[in-house]
Amino acid sequence: MNIAIFGATSEIGSSFIKTKSAYFKQAVLIGRNEAKLNNLLKELESKNNYFTYILKDATNSLQIKAAIDFLYNQPFELDVALFLIGYNKPDSFGNISEVSFNKILRTNLYSCFYFLKHILNKSEKTKIVILSSTSGLKGFPSNVPYGAAKHGIIGLVTSLKAEKPNVSIKIICPGLINTKSLKKNIEKQSKNSKEPYNEIIKRLSINNKWLEINEISESILEAIMSDNDKIIIEP
């Protein structure tokens, strides 16, 4: 099986390919930071079956198209496209600027639309897996733009599936994931709002529990391997 990972240098992307590489014959690792991509390659046991592609701006439709053109010009068939690109900046509703709102929507929702549009223009046989968030299923304080974007992804995909039922698309909607970037965001939110860090965790998490990155990797692999019709997966 051959895979392309958009957002390969994220904590989730790098963990996934490092722990699940045995399942894939060829992998194209796509990220915006060349140094991080090179470091990821060094950590992988075998480098012969990996290709890298620099995607500087995931909110640019033409750059997404160029990346996807690159994928389908390879001498192998692309079986799976994994979309892990995302961005959040938690803040209370009154503090959210239009610029921040637009950036979060463009990075999460618009980029996903461009990804799906250009993938499906090339092939409707590639299996697609998208990392969204439980924020798209239920509301959380200080997460209005992010929740709107992730809810938009769910609406985008479920509507697309209604139009193209034979296309394989799955969305993973986890709760709080134990990543450095998320902890940093919560620390900042706690500082700005004066709400204790542990209280924010309790409020945002499911059963007051973090999800570990390896649990997300398992959910991604489950989505890739599964042939059922279930669209949304909640780890």
Coordinates of C-alpha atoms in Angstrom, one line a residue:
M1 CA 0.0 0.0 0.0
N2 CA 1.2 3.5 -0.9
I3 CA 0.4 6.6 1.2
A4 CA 0.8 10.4 1.1
I5 CA 0.8 12.3 4.4
F6 CA -0.1 15.9 4.4
G7 CA 1.3 17.3 7.6
A8 CA 3.9 14.6 8.0
T9 CA 6.1 16.6 10.3
S10 CA 3.4 17.3 12.8
E11 CA 3.6 15.3 16.1
I12 CA 0.8 13.1 14.9
G13 CA 2.1 12.7 11.4
S14 CA 5.7 11.8 12.3
S15 CA 4.5 9.4 15.1
F16 CA 2.2 7.7 12.6
I17 CA 4.8 7.0 9.9
K18 CA 7.5 6.0 12.4
T19 CA 5.3 3.4 14.1
K20 CA 3.2 2.2 11.1
S21 CA 5.8 2.3 8.3
A22 CA 5.7 -1.5 7.9
Y23 CA 2.2 -1.2 6.4
F24 CA 3.3 0.9 3.5
K25 CA 5.4 0.1 0.5
Q26 CA 5.9 3.8 -0.6
A27 CA 5.2 7.0 1.4
V28 CA 5.3 10.6 0.3
L29 CA 5.9 12.9 3.3
I30 CA 4.5 16.4 2.8
G31 CA 5.3 19.3 5.1
R32 CA 6.2 23.0 5.0
N33 CA 9.6 22.7 6.8
E34 CA 12.4 21.1 4.8
A35 CA 14.7 20.6 7.9
K36 CA 11.9 18.8 9.8
L37 CA 11.2 16.6 6.8
N38 CA 14.9 15.7 6.5
N39 CA 15.1 15.0 10.3
L40 CA 12.1 12.7 10.0
L41 CA 13.7 10.8 7.2
K42 CA 16.8 10.3 9.4
E43 CA 14.6 8.8 12.1
L44 CA 13.0 6.3 9.7
E45 CA 14.7 2.9 9.5
S46 CA 14.6 2.6 5.7
K47 CA 14.8 5.7 3.6
N48 CA 14.6 4.0 0.2
N49 CA 10.8 4.0 0.0
Y50 CA 10.2 7.6 1.1
F51 CA 9.8 10.8 -0.9
T52 CA 9.4 14.3 0.4
Y53 CA 7.5 17.3 -0.9
I54 CA 7.7 20.9 0.5
L55 CA 4.2 22.5 0.8
K56 CA 4.8 26.0 2.0
D57 CA 1.2 27.2 2.2
A58 CA -1.7 24.8 2.6
T59 CA -4.2 27.6 2.3
N60 CA -3.1 28.2 -1.3
S61 CA -5.1 26.1 -3.8
L62 CA -2.4 26.2 -6.5
Q63 CA 0.2 24.9 -4.1
I64 CA -2.1 22.1 -3.0
K65 CA -2.7 21.2 -6.6
A66 CA 1.0 21.2 -7.4
A67 CA 1.6 18.8 -4.5
I68 CA -1.2 16.5 -5.7
D69 CA 0.1 16.6 -9.3
F70 CA 3.4 15.5 -7.9
L71 CA 1.8 12.5 -6.1
Y72 CA 0.0 11.3 -9.2
N73 CA 3.1 11.7 -11.4
Q74 CA 5.0 9.1 -9.3
P75 CA 5.7 5.6 -10.8
F76 CA 3.3 4.0 -8.3
E77 CA -0.4 4.2 -7.6
L78 CA -1.5 6.3 -4.6
D79 CA -3.7 4.1 -2.4
V80 CA -4.1 6.4 0.7
A81 CA -4.1 10.2 1.2
L82 CA -3.9 11.3 4.8
F83 CA -4.7 14.9 5.7
L84 CA -3.4 16.1 9.1
I85 CA -3.1 19.8 8.5
G86 CA -4.6 22.1 11.1
Y87 CA -4.1 25.2 13.3
N88 CA -5.8 26.6 16.4
K89 CA -5.4 29.7 18.6
P90 CA -7.9 29.3 21.5
D91 CA -9.3 32.6 22.8
S92 CA -12.5 33.9 24.3
F93 CA -15.1 35.0 21.7
G94 CA -14.8 38.7 22.4
N95 CA -11.0 38.6 21.8
I96 CA -11.1 36.9 18.4
S97 CA -10.2 39.1 15.6
E98 CA -11.5 38.7 12.0
V99 CA -7.9 38.1 10.9
S100 CA -7.5 35.2 13.4
F101 CA -10.9 33.8 12.6
N102 CA -10.1 33.8 8.8
K103 CA -6.7 32.2 9.4
I104 CA -8.1 29.3 11.4
L105 CA -10.9 28.7 8.8
R106 CA -8.5 28.9 5.9
T107 CA -5.9 26.6 7.5
N108 CA -8.4 24.0 8.6
L109 CA -11.4 24.1 6.3
Y110 CA -10.3 25.8 3.1
S111 CA -7.1 23.7 2.9
C112 CA -9.2 20.5 3.3
F113 CA -11.6 21.6 0.5
Y114 CA -8.6 22.3 -1.8
F115 CA -7.1 18.9 -0.9
L116 CA -10.3 17.0 -1.6
K117 CA -11.1 19.0 -4.8
H118 CA -7.6 18.3 -6.4
I119 CA -7.4 14.7 -5.2
L120 CA -10.8 13.8 -6.6
N121 CA -10.0 15.6 -9.9
K122 CA -7.1 13.0 -10.2
S123 CA -8.7 9.9 -8.9
E124 CA -11.8 8.7 -7.0
K125 CA -10.1 5.4 -6.1
T126 CA -7.6 6.9 -3.5
K127 CA -8.8 6.2 0.1
I128 CA -8.9 9.5 2.0
V129 CA -8.5 9.9 5.8
I130 CA -8.9 13.3 7.4
L131 CA -8.0 14.3 11.0
S132 CA -10.7 16.6 12.3
S133 CA -11.7 17.1 16.0
T134 CA -14.5 16.4 18.5
S135 CA -14.7 20.3 18.4
G136 CA -16.6 19.8 15.1
L137 CA -19.2 17.6 16.9
K138 CA -19.8 19.5 20.1
G139 CA -19.1 23.1 21.3
F140 CA -16.2 24.0 23.5
P141 CA -15.5 27.4 25.1
S142 CA -12.7 29.5 23.6
N143 CA -12.7 27.4 20.5
V144 CA -15.3 29.2 18.3
P145 CA -13.2 29.5 15.0
Y146 CA -11.7 26.1 15.4
G147 CA -15.0 24.5 16.1
A148 CA -16.6 26.2 13.1
A149 CA -13.8 25.0 10.9
K150 CA -13.9 21.4 12.1
H151 CA -17.7 21.4 12.0
G152 CA -17.3 22.7 8.4
I153 CA -15.0 19.7 7.5
I154 CA -17.7 17.3 8.8
G155 CA -20.4 19.0 6.7
L156 CA -18.0 19.1 3.7
V157 CA -17.3 15.4 3.8
T158 CA -20.8 14.1 4.6
S159 CA -22.2 16.2 1.8
L160 CA -19.5 15.0 -0.6
K161 CA -20.2 11.4 0.4
A162 CA -23.9 12.0 -0.4
E163 CA -22.9 13.2 -3.8
K164 CA -20.1 10.6 -4.4
P165 CA -21.0 7.6 -2.3
N166 CA -18.3 5.3 -3.9
V167 CA -15.5 7.6 -2.7
S168 CA -13.8 6.3 0.4
I169 CA -13.5 9.2 3.0
K170 CA -13.2 8.9 6.7
I171 CA -12.9 11.6 9.4
I172 CA -11.2 11.0 12.7
C173 CA -12.6 13.3 15.5
P174 CA -10.5 12.9 18.6
G175 CA -10.7 14.9 21.8
L176 CA -7.7 16.4 23.5
I177 CA -4.5 14.9 22.2
N178 CA -1.4 14.9 24.4
T179 CA 0.8 17.0 22.1
K180 CA 3.3 19.8 22.9
S181 CA 1.4 22.3 20.7
L182 CA -1.9 21.7 22.4
K183 CA -0.4 22.0 25.9
K184 CA 1.1 25.3 24.8
N185 CA -2.2 26.5 23.6
I186 CA -3.9 25.6 26.8
E187 CA -1.2 27.2 28.9
K188 CA -1.7 30.4 27.0
Q189 CA -5.5 30.2 27.3
S190 CA -5.1 29.7 31.1
K191 CA -2.9 32.7 31.4
N192 CA -5.2 34.9 29.4
S193 CA -8.4 33.8 31.1
K194 CA -7.0 33.2 34.6
E195 CA -8.8 29.8 34.5
P196 CA -6.6 27.1 36.1
Y197 CA -4.9 24.8 33.6
N198 CA -6.4 21.6 35.1
E199 CA -9.9 23.1 35.0
I200 CA -9.5 23.8 31.2
I201 CA -8.3 20.2 30.7
K202 CA -11.3 18.9 32.7
R203 CA -13.7 21.1 30.7
L204 CA -12.3 20.3 27.2
S205 CA -11.5 16.6 27.6
I206 CA -13.6 13.5 27.5
N207 CA -13.8 11.9 30.9
N208 CA -11.0 14.2 32.1
K209 CA -8.5 12.2 29.9
W210 CA -5.9 13.0 27.3
L211 CA -5.6 10.9 24.2
E212 CA -2.1 9.7 23.6
I213 CA -0.6 10.1 20.1
N214 CA -0.2 6.4 19.7
E215 CA -4.0 6.0 20.2
I216 CA -4.5 8.4 17.3
S217 CA -2.1 6.5 15.1
E218 CA -4.1 3.3 15.8
S219 CA -7.3 5.2 14.9
I220 CA -5.7 6.4 11.6
L221 CA -4.6 2.9 10.7
E222 CA -8.1 1.5 11.6
A223 CA -9.6 4.1 9.2
I224 CA -7.2 3.2 6.4
M225 CA -7.7 -0.6 6.8
S226 CA -11.5 -0.5 7.3
D227 CA -13.9 -1.0 4.4
N228 CA -17.1 -0.2 6.3
D229 CA -19.3 2.8 5.5
K230 CA -18.8 4.6 8.8
I231 CA -17.6 8.1 8.0
I232 CA -16.8 9.5 11.4
I233 CA -14.5 7.8 13.9
E234 CA -14.3 9.0 17.5
P235 CA -11.2 7.5 19.2

